[in-house]
C-alpha cells in the first residue's frame, strides 16, 4: 500500500506564490506517475497537473504558465509550484498517484487527504 501526505497549503494574497509538497510512504517501490487535483466548494474534483517518471507533464488550461509540477528524486515525492495565484485557485489540493504497478496490483491508485489553499483578493 502507498500513503500520500500533502503539505504546504495556506492563505496567500492574489498574485502570490505557494509550493505544495507530497511524499509517499508505506512502500519502497518508485512511482511512475504522480498528480495534483483540486476541489473547490460545490465543484467536482479536477486535475491540476500530472507528471510521469519519464518527464511528461500535463496541465489544466487554467494553470498553464503559472503552476509547475515536478517529481522528486527517488520518484516518491511530487511538488507543485504555484505562482500568480488567483482567488479562483482556492480549493483543497489532493495528491494522487495512478502508478501502473500500483493500479494493477491493488485495483486502484492512492490519494492524500488534501491541503487547503486559500487565495484572498
Tab-separated table of N, CA, C and O in Angstrom:
chain	number	residue	atom	x	y	z
A	1	UNK	N	0.827	-1.188	0.000
A	1	UNK	CA	0.000	0.000	0.000
A	1	UNK	C	0.870	1.251	0.000
A	1	UNK	O	1.990	1.222	0.501
A	2	UNK	N	0.337	2.310	-0.565
A	2	UNK	CA	1.026	3.592	-0.611
A	2	UNK	C	0.176	4.630	0.098
A	2	UNK	O	-1.029	4.733	-0.148
A	3	UNK	N	0.788	5.387	0.985
A	3	UNK	CA	0.120	6.521	1.619
A	3	UNK	C	0.769	7.801	1.106
A	3	UNK	O	1.989	7.876	0.961
A	4	UNK	N	-0.070	8.797	0.853
A	4	UNK	CA	0.404	10.086	0.367
A	4	UNK	C	0.075	11.160	1.387
A	4	UNK	O	-1.049	11.199	1.902
A	5	UNK	N	1.032	12.025	1.658
A	5	UNK	CA	0.835	13.095	2.634
A	5	UNK	C	1.227	14.428	2.009
A	5	UNK	O	2.372	14.607	1.589
A	6	UNK	N	0.254	15.345	1.966
A	6	UNK	CA	0.494	16.672	1.395
A	6	UNK	C	0.866	17.668	2.480
A	6	UNK	O	0.486	17.508	3.651
A	7	UNK	N	1.557	18.710	2.077
A	7	UNK	CA	1.861	19.826	2.967
A	7	UNK	C	2.095	21.066	2.118
A	7	UNK	O	2.264	20.976	0.895
A	8	UNK	N	2.084	22.220	2.780
A	8	UNK	CA	2.412	23.454	2.086
A	8	UNK	C	1.248	24.368	1.778
A	8	UNK	O	1.442	25.470	1.264
A	9	UNK	N	0.033	23.933	2.070
A	9	UNK	CA	-1.108	24.793	1.810
A	9	UNK	C	-1.137	25.965	2.776
A	9	UNK	O	-0.375	26.039	3.734
A	10	UNK	N	-2.041	26.905	2.509
A	10	UNK	CA	-2.166	28.052	3.389
A	10	UNK	C	-2.947	29.169	2.745
A	10	UNK	O	-3.610	28.983	1.723
A	11	UNK	N	-2.862	30.324	3.376
A	11	UNK	CA	-3.561	31.526	2.916
A	11	UNK	C	-2.544	32.444	2.255
A	11	UNK	O	-1.486	32.728	2.826
A	12	UNK	N	-2.872	32.915	1.059
A	12	UNK	CA	-1.976	33.796	0.321
A	12	UNK	C	-2.804	34.834	-0.420
A	12	UNK	O	-3.958	34.568	-0.786
A	13	UNK	N	-2.236	35.991	-0.624
A	13	UNK	CA	-2.933	37.024	-1.367
A	13	UNK	C	-2.837	36.757	-2.868
A	13	UNK	O	-1.900	36.095	-3.338
A	14	UNK	N	-3.794	37.273	-3.589
A	14	UNK	CA	-3.775	37.145	-5.047
A	14	UNK	C	-2.455	37.692	-5.590
A	14	UNK	O	-1.964	38.733	-5.133
A	15	UNK	N	-1.900	36.945	-6.530
A	15	UNK	CA	-0.609	37.317	-7.091
A	15	UNK	C	0.560	36.667	-6.394
A	15	UNK	O	1.697	36.715	-6.894
A	16	UNK	N	0.300	36.045	-5.276
A	16	UNK	CA	1.352	35.414	-4.500
A	16	UNK	C	1.682	34.011	-4.981
A	16	UNK	O	1.148	33.539	-5.996
A	17	UNK	N	2.558	33.357	-4.220
A	17	UNK	CA	3.048	32.039	-4.597
A	17	UNK	C	2.983	31.077	-3.416
A	17	UNK	O	3.045	31.501	-2.258
A	18	UNK	N	2.856	29.817	-3.717
A	18	UNK	CA	2.908	28.732	-2.739
A	18	UNK	C	3.506	27.518	-3.417
A	18	UNK	O	3.351	27.347	-4.634
A	19	UNK	N	4.158	26.683	-2.624
A	19	UNK	CA	4.638	25.400	-3.137
A	19	UNK	C	4.057	24.286	-2.290
A	19	UNK	O	4.209	24.285	-1.070
A	20	UNK	N	3.374	23.369	-2.935
A	20	UNK	CA	2.826	22.202	-2.262
A	20	UNK	C	3.787	21.029	-2.414
A	20	UNK	O	4.440	20.877	-3.452
A	21	UNK	N	3.829	20.199	-1.381
A	21	UNK	CA	4.671	19.008	-1.402
A	21	UNK	C	3.832	17.795	-1.083
A	21	UNK	O	2.851	17.878	-0.335
A	22	UNK	N	4.240	16.668	-1.619
A	22	UNK	CA	3.559	15.404	-1.352
A	22	UNK	C	4.618	14.316	-1.297
A	22	UNK	O	5.435	14.178	-2.209
A	23	UNK	N	4.588	13.544	-0.213
A	23	UNK	CA	5.556	12.484	-0.023
A	23	UNK	C	4.821	11.157	0.129
A	23	UNK	O	3.825	11.073	0.859
A	24	UNK	N	5.328	10.148	-0.545
A	24	UNK	CA	4.743	8.815	-0.475
A	24	UNK	C	5.454	7.979	0.582
A	24	UNK	O	6.668	8.061	0.743
A	25	UNK	N	4.680	7.148	1.271
A	25	UNK	CA	5.249	6.221	2.247
A	25	UNK	C	4.476	4.923	2.198
A	25	UNK	O	3.472	4.801	1.501
A	26	UNK	N	4.961	3.927	2.927
A	26	UNK	CA	4.252	2.659	3.030
A	26	UNK	C	4.690	1.608	2.047
A	26	UNK	O	4.231	0.487	2.093
A	27	UNK	N	5.562	2.015	1.149
A	27	UNK	CA	6.055	1.057	0.186
A	27	UNK	C	7.419	1.533	-0.269
A	27	UNK	O	7.753	2.702	-0.126
A	28	UNK	N	8.191	0.622	-0.813
A	28	UNK	CA	9.539	1.006	-1.220
A	28	UNK	C	9.688	1.196	-2.717
A	28	UNK	O	10.718	1.651	-3.172
A	29	UNK	N	8.642	0.864	-3.466
A	29	UNK	CA	8.827	0.978	-4.902
A	29	UNK	C	8.635	2.415	-5.359
A	29	UNK	O	7.991	3.219	-4.693
A	30	UNK	N	9.232	2.742	-6.480
A	30	UNK	CA	9.131	4.092	-7.015
A	30	UNK	C	7.825	4.231	-7.794
A	30	UNK	O	7.208	3.255	-8.207
A	31	UNK	N	7.418	5.461	-7.962
A	31	UNK	CA	6.151	5.762	-8.625
A	31	UNK	C	6.414	6.356	-9.995
A	31	UNK	O	7.225	7.263	-10.139
A	32	UNK	N	5.747	5.844	-10.976
A	32	UNK	CA	5.923	6.325	-12.338
A	32	UNK	C	4.925	7.417	-12.731
A	32	UNK	O	5.013	7.972	-13.826
A	33	UNK	N	3.990	7.703	-11.849
A	33	UNK	CA	3.010	8.751	-12.115
A	33	UNK	C	2.608	9.400	-10.805
A	33	UNK	O	2.357	8.705	-9.812
A	34	UNK	N	2.560	10.736	-10.792
A	34	UNK	CA	2.034	11.463	-9.650
A	34	UNK	C	1.302	12.688	-10.174
A	34	UNK	O	1.608	13.190	-11.259
A	35	UNK	N	0.333	13.140	-9.396
A	35	UNK	CA	-0.510	14.228	-9.884
A	35	UNK	C	-1.049	15.052	-8.729
A	35	UNK	O	-1.037	14.617	-7.573
A	36	UNK	N	-1.530	16.212	-9.074
A	36	UNK	CA	-2.256	17.083	-8.155
A	36	UNK	C	-3.655	17.331	-8.727
A	36	UNK	O	-3.793	17.645	-9.913
A	37	UNK	N	-4.643	17.170	-7.862
A	37	UNK	CA	-6.019	17.512	-8.169
A	37	UNK	C	-6.459	18.592	-7.190
A	37	UNK	O	-5.820	18.815	-6.168
A	38	UNK	N	-7.568	19.227	-7.484
A	38	UNK	CA	-8.142	20.179	-6.534
A	38	UNK	C	-9.660	20.120	-6.596
A	38	UNK	O	-10.243	19.728	-7.602
A	39	UNK	N	-10.257	20.495	-5.481
A	39	UNK	CA	-11.712	20.527	-5.399
A	39	UNK	C	-12.130	21.767	-4.642
A	39	UNK	O	-11.806	21.933	-3.463
A	40	UNK	N	-12.838	22.640	-5.343
A	40	UNK	CA	-13.384	23.852	-4.741
A	40	UNK	C	-14.773	23.554	-4.202
A	40	UNK	O	-15.435	22.612	-4.664
A	41	UNK	N	-15.248	24.335	-3.251
A	41	UNK	CA	-16.583	24.096	-2.681
A	41	UNK	C	-17.653	24.071	-3.765
A	41	UNK	O	-17.711	24.963	-4.620
A	42	UNK	N	-18.461	23.036	-3.753
A	42	UNK	CA	-19.549	22.924	-4.702
A	42	UNK	C	-19.155	22.490	-6.088
A	42	UNK	O	-19.997	22.449	-6.998
A	43	UNK	N	-17.887	22.163	-6.277
A	43	UNK	CA	-17.414	21.764	-7.602
A	43	UNK	C	-16.817	20.357	-7.551
A	43	UNK	O	-16.467	19.855	-6.494
A	44	UNK	N	-16.698	19.762	-8.726
A	44	UNK	CA	-16.091	18.439	-8.813
A	44	UNK	C	-14.572	18.542	-8.709
A	44	UNK	O	-13.978	19.580	-9.012
A	45	UNK	N	-13.985	17.466	-8.284
A	45	UNK	CA	-12.523	17.399	-8.228
A	45	UNK	C	-11.990	17.429	-9.663
A	45	UNK	O	-12.524	16.753	-10.545
A	46	UNK	N	-10.949	18.211	-9.877
A	46	UNK	CA	-10.396	18.339	-11.212
A	46	UNK	C	-8.873	18.171	-11.191
A	46	UNK	O	-8.211	18.489	-10.200
A	47	UNK	N	-8.359	17.670	-12.298
A	47	UNK	CA	-6.922	17.519	-12.438
A	47	UNK	C	-6.278	18.892	-12.595
A	47	UNK	O	-6.713	19.711	-13.409
A	48	UNK	N	-5.227	19.126	-11.823
A	48	UNK	CA	-4.462	20.355	-11.940
A	48	UNK	C	-3.218	20.117	-12.799
A	48	UNK	O	-2.944	20.839	-13.746
A	49	UNK	N	-2.469	19.073	-12.451
A	49	UNK	CA	-1.245	18.764	-13.180
A	49	UNK	C	-0.812	17.345	-12.850
A	49	UNK	O	-1.125	16.832	-11.773
A	50	UNK	N	-0.119	16.724	-13.788
A	50	UNK	CA	0.409	15.389	-13.565
A	50	UNK	C	1.763	15.263	-14.223
A	50	UNK	O	2.084	15.986	-15.176
A	51	UNK	N	2.552	14.337	-13.698
A	51	UNK	CA	3.909	14.146	-14.199
A	51	UNK	C	4.230	12.660	-14.148
A	51	UNK	O	3.756	11.936	-13.259
A	52	UNK	N	5.030	12.220	-15.113
A	52	UNK	CA	5.489	10.839	-15.127
A	52	UNK	C	6.987	10.792	-14.845
A	52	UNK	O	7.685	11.809	-14.957
A	53	UNK	N	7.458	9.616	-14.525
A	53	UNK	CA	8.887	9.458	-14.263
A	53	UNK	C	9.721	9.735	-15.507
A	53	UNK	O	10.905	10.042	-15.404
A	54	UNK	N	9.101	9.651	-16.667
A	54	UNK	CA	9.795	9.945	-17.919
A	54	UNK	C	9.861	11.432	-18.229
A	54	UNK	O	10.471	11.838	-19.213
A	55	UNK	N	9.220	12.241	-17.385
A	55	UNK	CA	9.284	13.691	-17.565
A	55	UNK	C	8.106	14.302	-18.300
A	55	UNK	O	8.065	15.506	-18.525
A	56	UNK	N	7.157	13.478	-18.689
A	56	UNK	CA	5.968	14.027	-19.345
A	56	UNK	C	5.113	14.777	-18.332
A	56	UNK	O	4.898	14.292	-17.224
A	57	UNK	N	4.623	15.937	-18.724
A	57	UNK	CA	3.793	16.763	-17.855
A	57	UNK	C	2.519	17.164	-18.576
A	57	UNK	O	2.522	17.387	-19.787
A	58	UNK	N	1.460	17.275	-17.796
A	58	UNK	CA	0.168	17.688	-18.339
A	58	UNK	C	-0.444	18.662	-17.336
A	58	UNK	O	-0.437	18.402	-16.134
A	59	UNK	N	-0.954	19.785	-17.860
A	59	UNK	CA	-1.521	20.820	-17.006
A	59	UNK	C	-2.940	21.151	-17.438
A	59	UNK	O	-3.265	21.137	-18.623
A	60	UNK	N	-3.755	21.505	-16.480
A	60	UNK	CA	-5.052	22.081	-16.802
A	60	UNK	C	-4.819	23.423	-17.479
A	60	UNK	O	-3.877	24.150	-17.143
A	61	UNK	N	-5.689	23.757	-18.410
A	61	UNK	CA	-5.538	25.023	-19.137
A	61	UNK	C	-5.508	26.217	-18.183
A	61	UNK	O	-4.790	27.183	-18.411
A	62	UNK	N	-6.275	26.130	-17.123
A	62	UNK	CA	-6.422	27.255	-16.201
A	62	UNK	C	-5.148	27.557	-15.414
A	62	UNK	O	-5.025	28.645	-14.834
A	63	UNK	N	-4.192	26.620	-15.394
A	63	UNK	CA	-2.978	26.845	-14.606
A	63	UNK	C	-1.716	26.886	-15.457
A	63	UNK	O	-0.627	27.140	-14.923
A	64	UNK	N	-1.846	26.645	-16.725
A	64	UNK	CA	-0.668	26.656	-17.604
A	64	UNK	C	0.038	28.004	-17.535
A	64	UNK	O	-0.591	29.055	-17.577
A	65	UNK	N	1.349	27.938	-17.413
A	65	UNK	CA	2.147	29.156	-17.328
A	65	UNK	C	2.260	29.715	-15.929
A	65	UNK	O	3.069	30.621	-15.687
A	66	UNK	N	1.463	29.197	-14.999
A	66	UNK	CA	1.503	29.688	-13.615
A	66	UNK	C	1.971	28.616	-12.630
A	66	UNK	O	2.610	28.928	-11.626
A	67	UNK	N	1.627	27.371	-12.888
A	67	UNK	CA	1.966	26.263	-11.996
A	67	UNK	C	3.027	25.376	-12.662
A	67	UNK	O	3.019	25.195	-13.883
A	68	UNK	N	3.886	24.803	-11.831
A	68	UNK	CA	4.898	23.869	-12.318
A	68	UNK	C	4.906	22.639	-11.423
A	68	UNK	O	5.043	22.766	-10.203
A	69	UNK	N	4.765	21.480	-12.047
A	69	UNK	CA	4.806	20.232	-11.297
A	69	UNK	C	6.164	19.580	-11.509
A	69	UNK	O	6.725	19.624	-12.609
A	70	UNK	N	6.682	18.977	-10.460
A	70	UNK	CA	7.954	18.275	-10.585
A	70	UNK	C	7.943	17.072	-9.659
A	70	UNK	O	7.325	17.094	-8.594
A	71	UNK	N	8.642	16.041	-10.088
A	71	UNK	CA	8.756	14.835	-9.293
A	71	UNK	C	10.113	14.848	-8.606
A	71	UNK	O	11.125	15.198	-9.209
A	72	UNK	N	10.115	14.485	-7.340
A	72	UNK	CA	11.361	14.492	-6.606
A	72	UNK	C	12.261	13.320	-6.970
A	72	UNK	O	11.802	12.320	-7.506
A	73	UNK	N	13.553	13.470	-6.656
A	73	UNK	CA	14.482	12.372	-6.888
A	73	UNK	C	14.026	11.177	-6.067
A	73	UNK	O	13.598	11.324	-4.930
A	74	UNK	N	14.132	10.004	-6.662
A	74	UNK	CA	13.653	8.816	-5.969
A	74	UNK	C	12.223	8.473	-6.327
A	74	UNK	O	11.728	7.424	-5.938
A	75	UNK	N	11.581	9.387	-7.042
A	75	UNK	CA	10.229	9.135	-7.553
A	75	UNK	C	9.266	8.731	-6.452
A	75	UNK	O	8.435	7.843	-6.642
A	76	UNK	N	9.367	9.400	-5.315
A	76	UNK	CA	8.434	9.130	-4.236
A	76	UNK	C	7.895	10.431	-3.652
A	76	UNK	O	7.354	10.454	-2.541
A	77	UNK	N	8.059	11.523	-4.389
A	77	UNK	CA	7.530	12.807	-3.958
A	77	UNK	C	7.197	13.640	-5.191
A	77	UNK	O	7.743	13.417	-6.278
A	78	UNK	N	6.297	14.580	-4.979
A	78	UNK	CA	5.908	15.467	-6.069
A	78	UNK	C	5.651	16.848	-5.487
A	78	UNK	O	5.211	16.983	-4.334
A	79	UNK	N	5.962	17.857	-6.279
A	79	UNK	CA	5.826	19.229	-5.838
A	79	UNK	C	4.986	20.004	-6.843
A	79	UNK	O	4.990	19.703	-8.040
A	80	UNK	N	4.291	21.015	-6.339
A	80	UNK	CA	3.521	21.890	-7.200
A	80	UNK	C	3.870	23.324	-6.824
A	80	UNK	O	3.480	23.804	-5.761
A	81	UNK	N	4.614	23.964	-7.704
A	81	UNK	CA	4.948	25.368	-7.509
A	81	UNK	C	3.848	26.194	-8.152
A	81	UNK	O	3.591	26.065	-9.351
A	82	UNK	N	3.217	27.011	-7.341
A	82	UNK	CA	2.099	27.819	-7.807
A	82	UNK	C	2.462	29.291	-7.718
A	82	UNK	O	2.848	29.768	-6.649
A	83	UNK	N	2.342	29.987	-8.826
A	83	UNK	CA	2.650	31.411	-8.875
A	83	UNK	C	1.464	32.165	-9.458
A	83	UNK	O	0.576	31.571	-10.071
A	84	UNK	N	1.497	33.472	-9.286
A	84	UNK	CA	0.418	34.331	-9.798
A	84	UNK	C	-0.947	33.779	-9.396
A	84	UNK	O	-1.860	33.664	-10.225
A	85	UNK	N	-1.073	33.419	-8.147
A	85	UNK	CA	-2.305	32.789	-7.671
A	85	UNK	C	-3.495	33.726	-7.781
A	85	UNK	O	-3.371	34.950	-7.596
A	86	UNK	N	-4.644	33.119	-8.069
A	86	UNK	CA	-5.887	33.857	-8.226
A	86	UNK	C	-6.904	33.340	-7.215
A	86	UNK	O	-6.818	32.181	-6.773
A	87	UNK	N	-7.883	34.141	-6.859
A	87	UNK	CA	-8.916	33.665	-5.932
A	87	UNK	C	-9.584	32.374	-6.416
A	87	UNK	O	-9.954	31.525	-5.603
A	88	UNK	N	-9.700	32.213	-7.718
A	88	UNK	CA	-10.335	31.005	-8.246
A	88	UNK	C	-9.464	29.758	-8.102
A	88	UNK	O	-9.914	28.647	-8.395
A	89	UNK	N	-8.232	29.925	-7.644
A	89	UNK	CA	-7.386	28.768	-7.333
A	89	UNK	C	-7.682	28.208	-5.943
A	89	UNK	O	-7.135	27.169	-5.562
A	90	UNK	N	-8.519	28.902	-5.192
A	90	UNK	CA	-8.879	28.439	-3.855
A	90	UNK	C	-9.558	27.082	-3.923
A	90	UNK	O	-10.536	26.899	-4.651
A	91	UNK	N	-9.021	26.131	-3.190
A	91	UNK	CA	-9.544	24.766	-3.212
A	91	UNK	C	-8.749	23.919	-2.233
A	91	UNK	O	-7.715	24.355	-1.710
A	92	UNK	N	-9.239	22.711	-2.023
A	92	UNK	CA	-8.440	21.694	-1.354
A	92	UNK	C	-7.655	20.968	-2.440
A	92	UNK	O	-8.244	20.507	-3.425
A	93	UNK	N	-6.364	20.895	-2.278
A	93	UNK	CA	-5.488	20.269	-3.251
A	93	UNK	C	-5.106	18.868	-2.761
A	93	UNK	O	-4.657	18.698	-1.631
A	94	UNK	N	-5.290	17.893	-3.656
A	94	UNK	CA	-5.043	16.494	-3.318
A	94	UNK	C	-3.902	15.931	-4.157
A	94	UNK	O	-3.841	16.149	-5.368
A	95	UNK	N	-3.060	15.172	-3.524
A	95	UNK	CA	-2.012	14.441	-4.213
A	95	UNK	C	-2.563	13.082	-4.629
A	95	UNK	O	-3.358	12.469	-3.904
A	96	UNK	N	-2.131	12.632	-5.777
A	96	UNK	CA	-2.635	11.363	-6.321
A	96	UNK	C	-1.509	10.629	-7.037
A	96	UNK	O	-0.597	11.243	-7.595
A	97	UNK	N	-1.602	9.308	-7.022
A	97	UNK	CA	-0.782	8.519	-7.913
A	97	UNK	C	-1.644	7.446	-8.559
A	97	UNK	O	-2.437	6.801	-7.880
A	98	UNK	N	-1.510	7.287	-9.840
A	98	UNK	CA	-2.098	6.185	-10.587
A	98	UNK	C	-0.958	5.366	-11.190
A	98	UNK	O	-1.022	4.963	-12.353
A	99	UNK	N	0.052	5.136	-10.358
A	99	UNK	CA	1.174	4.329	-10.812
A	99	UNK	C	0.673	3.010	-11.397
A	99	UNK	O	-0.135	2.321	-10.759
A	100	UNK	N	1.102	2.667	-12.589
A	100	UNK	CA	0.570	1.467	-13.255
A	100	UNK	C	0.727	0.191	-12.433
A	100	UNK	O	-0.205	-0.638	-12.393
A	101	UNK	N	1.857	0.022	-11.772
A	101	UNK	CA	2.054	-1.199	-10.979
A	101	UNK	C	1.105	-1.211	-9.785
A	101	UNK	O	0.518	-2.242	-9.450
A	102	UNK	N	0.924	-0.053	-9.160
A	102	UNK	CA	0.026	0.055	-8.015
A	102	UNK	C	-1.412	-0.266	-8.423
A	102	UNK	O	-2.117	-1.014	-7.746
A	103	UNK	N	-1.823	0.315	-9.537
A	103	UNK	CA	-3.189	0.092	-10.003
A	103	UNK	C	-3.397	-1.368	-10.378
A	103	UNK	O	-4.441	-1.962	-10.076
A	104	UNK	N	-2.394	-1.953	-11.007
A	104	UNK	CA	-2.518	-3.356	-11.414
A	104	UNK	C	-2.609	-4.276	-10.211
A	104	UNK	O	-3.396	-5.231	-10.187
A	105	UNK	N	-1.820	-4.005	-9.185
A	105	UNK	CA	-1.774	-4.918	-8.044
A	105	UNK	C	-2.862	-4.668	-7.015
A	105	UNK	O	-3.250	-5.587	-6.292
A	106	UNK	N	-3.360	-3.451	-6.919
A	106	UNK	CA	-4.378	-3.151	-5.904
A	106	UNK	C	-5.734	-2.798	-6.494
A	106	UNK	O	-6.716	-2.701	-5.777
A	107	UNK	N	-5.771	-2.550	-7.765
A	107	UNK	CA	-7.029	-2.200	-8.403
A	107	UNK	C	-7.347	-0.712	-8.361
A	107	UNK	O	-8.379	-0.273	-8.878
A	108	UNK	N	-6.479	0.066	-7.748
A	108	UNK	CA	-6.749	1.492	-7.668
A	108	UNK	C	-5.471	2.255	-7.373
A	108	UNK	O	-4.477	1.677	-6.957
A	109	UNK	N	-5.540	3.572	-7.565
A	109	UNK	CA	-4.412	4.424	-7.204
A	109	UNK	C	-4.500	4.813	-5.743
A	109	UNK	O	-5.201	4.175	-4.952
A	110	UNK	N	-3.797	5.868	-5.378
A	110	UNK	CA	-3.783	6.336	-3.998
A	110	UNK	C	-4.004	7.849	-3.948
A	110	UNK	O	-3.638	8.561	-4.896
A	111	UNK	N	-4.603	8.291	-2.850
A	111	UNK	CA	-4.896	9.713	-2.646
A	111	UNK	C	-4.411	10.162	-1.287
A	111	UNK	O	-4.462	9.403	-0.319
A	112	UNK	N	-3.978	11.426	-1.232
A	112	UNK	CA	-3.722	12.038	0.048
A	112	UNK	C	-5.018	12.591	0.618
A	112	UNK	O	-6.082	12.511	-0.011
A	113	UNK	N	-4.933	13.168	1.816
A	113	UNK	CA	-6.135	13.693	2.467
A	113	UNK	C	-6.402	15.151	2.123
A	113	UNK	O	-7.452	15.674	2.479
A	114	UNK	N	-5.461	15.793	1.430
A	114	UNK	CA	-5.692	17.143	0.952
A	114	UNK	C	-5.077	18.223	1.822
A	114	UNK	O	-4.876	18.041	3.016
A	115	UNK	N	-4.796	19.344	1.179
A	115	UNK	CA	-4.296	20.515	1.878
A	115	UNK	C	-5.017	21.748	1.321
A	115	UNK	O	-5.193	21.875	0.107
A	116	UNK	N	-5.466	22.608	2.202
A	116	UNK	CA	-6.269	23.756	1.793
A	116	UNK	C	-5.380	24.884	1.274
A	116	UNK	O	-4.391	25.256	1.911
A	117	UNK	N	-5.760	25.413	0.135
A	117	UNK	CA	-5.133	26.606	-0.420
A	117	UNK	C	-6.210	27.673	-0.550
A	117	UNK	O	-7.248	27.426	-1.189
A	118	UNK	N	-5.995	28.800	0.078
A	118	UNK	CA	-6.962	29.898	0.018
A	118	UNK	C	-6.257	31.136	-0.514
A	118	UNK	O	-5.227	31.547	0.034
A	119	UNK	N	-6.806	31.699	-1.567
A	119	UNK	CA	-6.228	32.887	-2.193
A	119	UNK	C	-7.199	34.043	-1.985
A	119	UNK	O	-8.327	34.001	-2.464
A	120	UNK	N	-6.754	35.045	-1.277
A	120	UNK	CA	-7.616	36.194	-0.996
A	120	UNK	C	-7.428	37.271	-2.061
A	120	UNK	O	-6.354	37.445	-2.615
A	121	UNK	N	-8.510	37.986	-2.315
A	121	UNK	CA	-8.463	39.028	-3.354
A	121	UNK	C	-8.027	40.355	-2.778
A	121	UNK	O	-7.937	40.531	-1.580
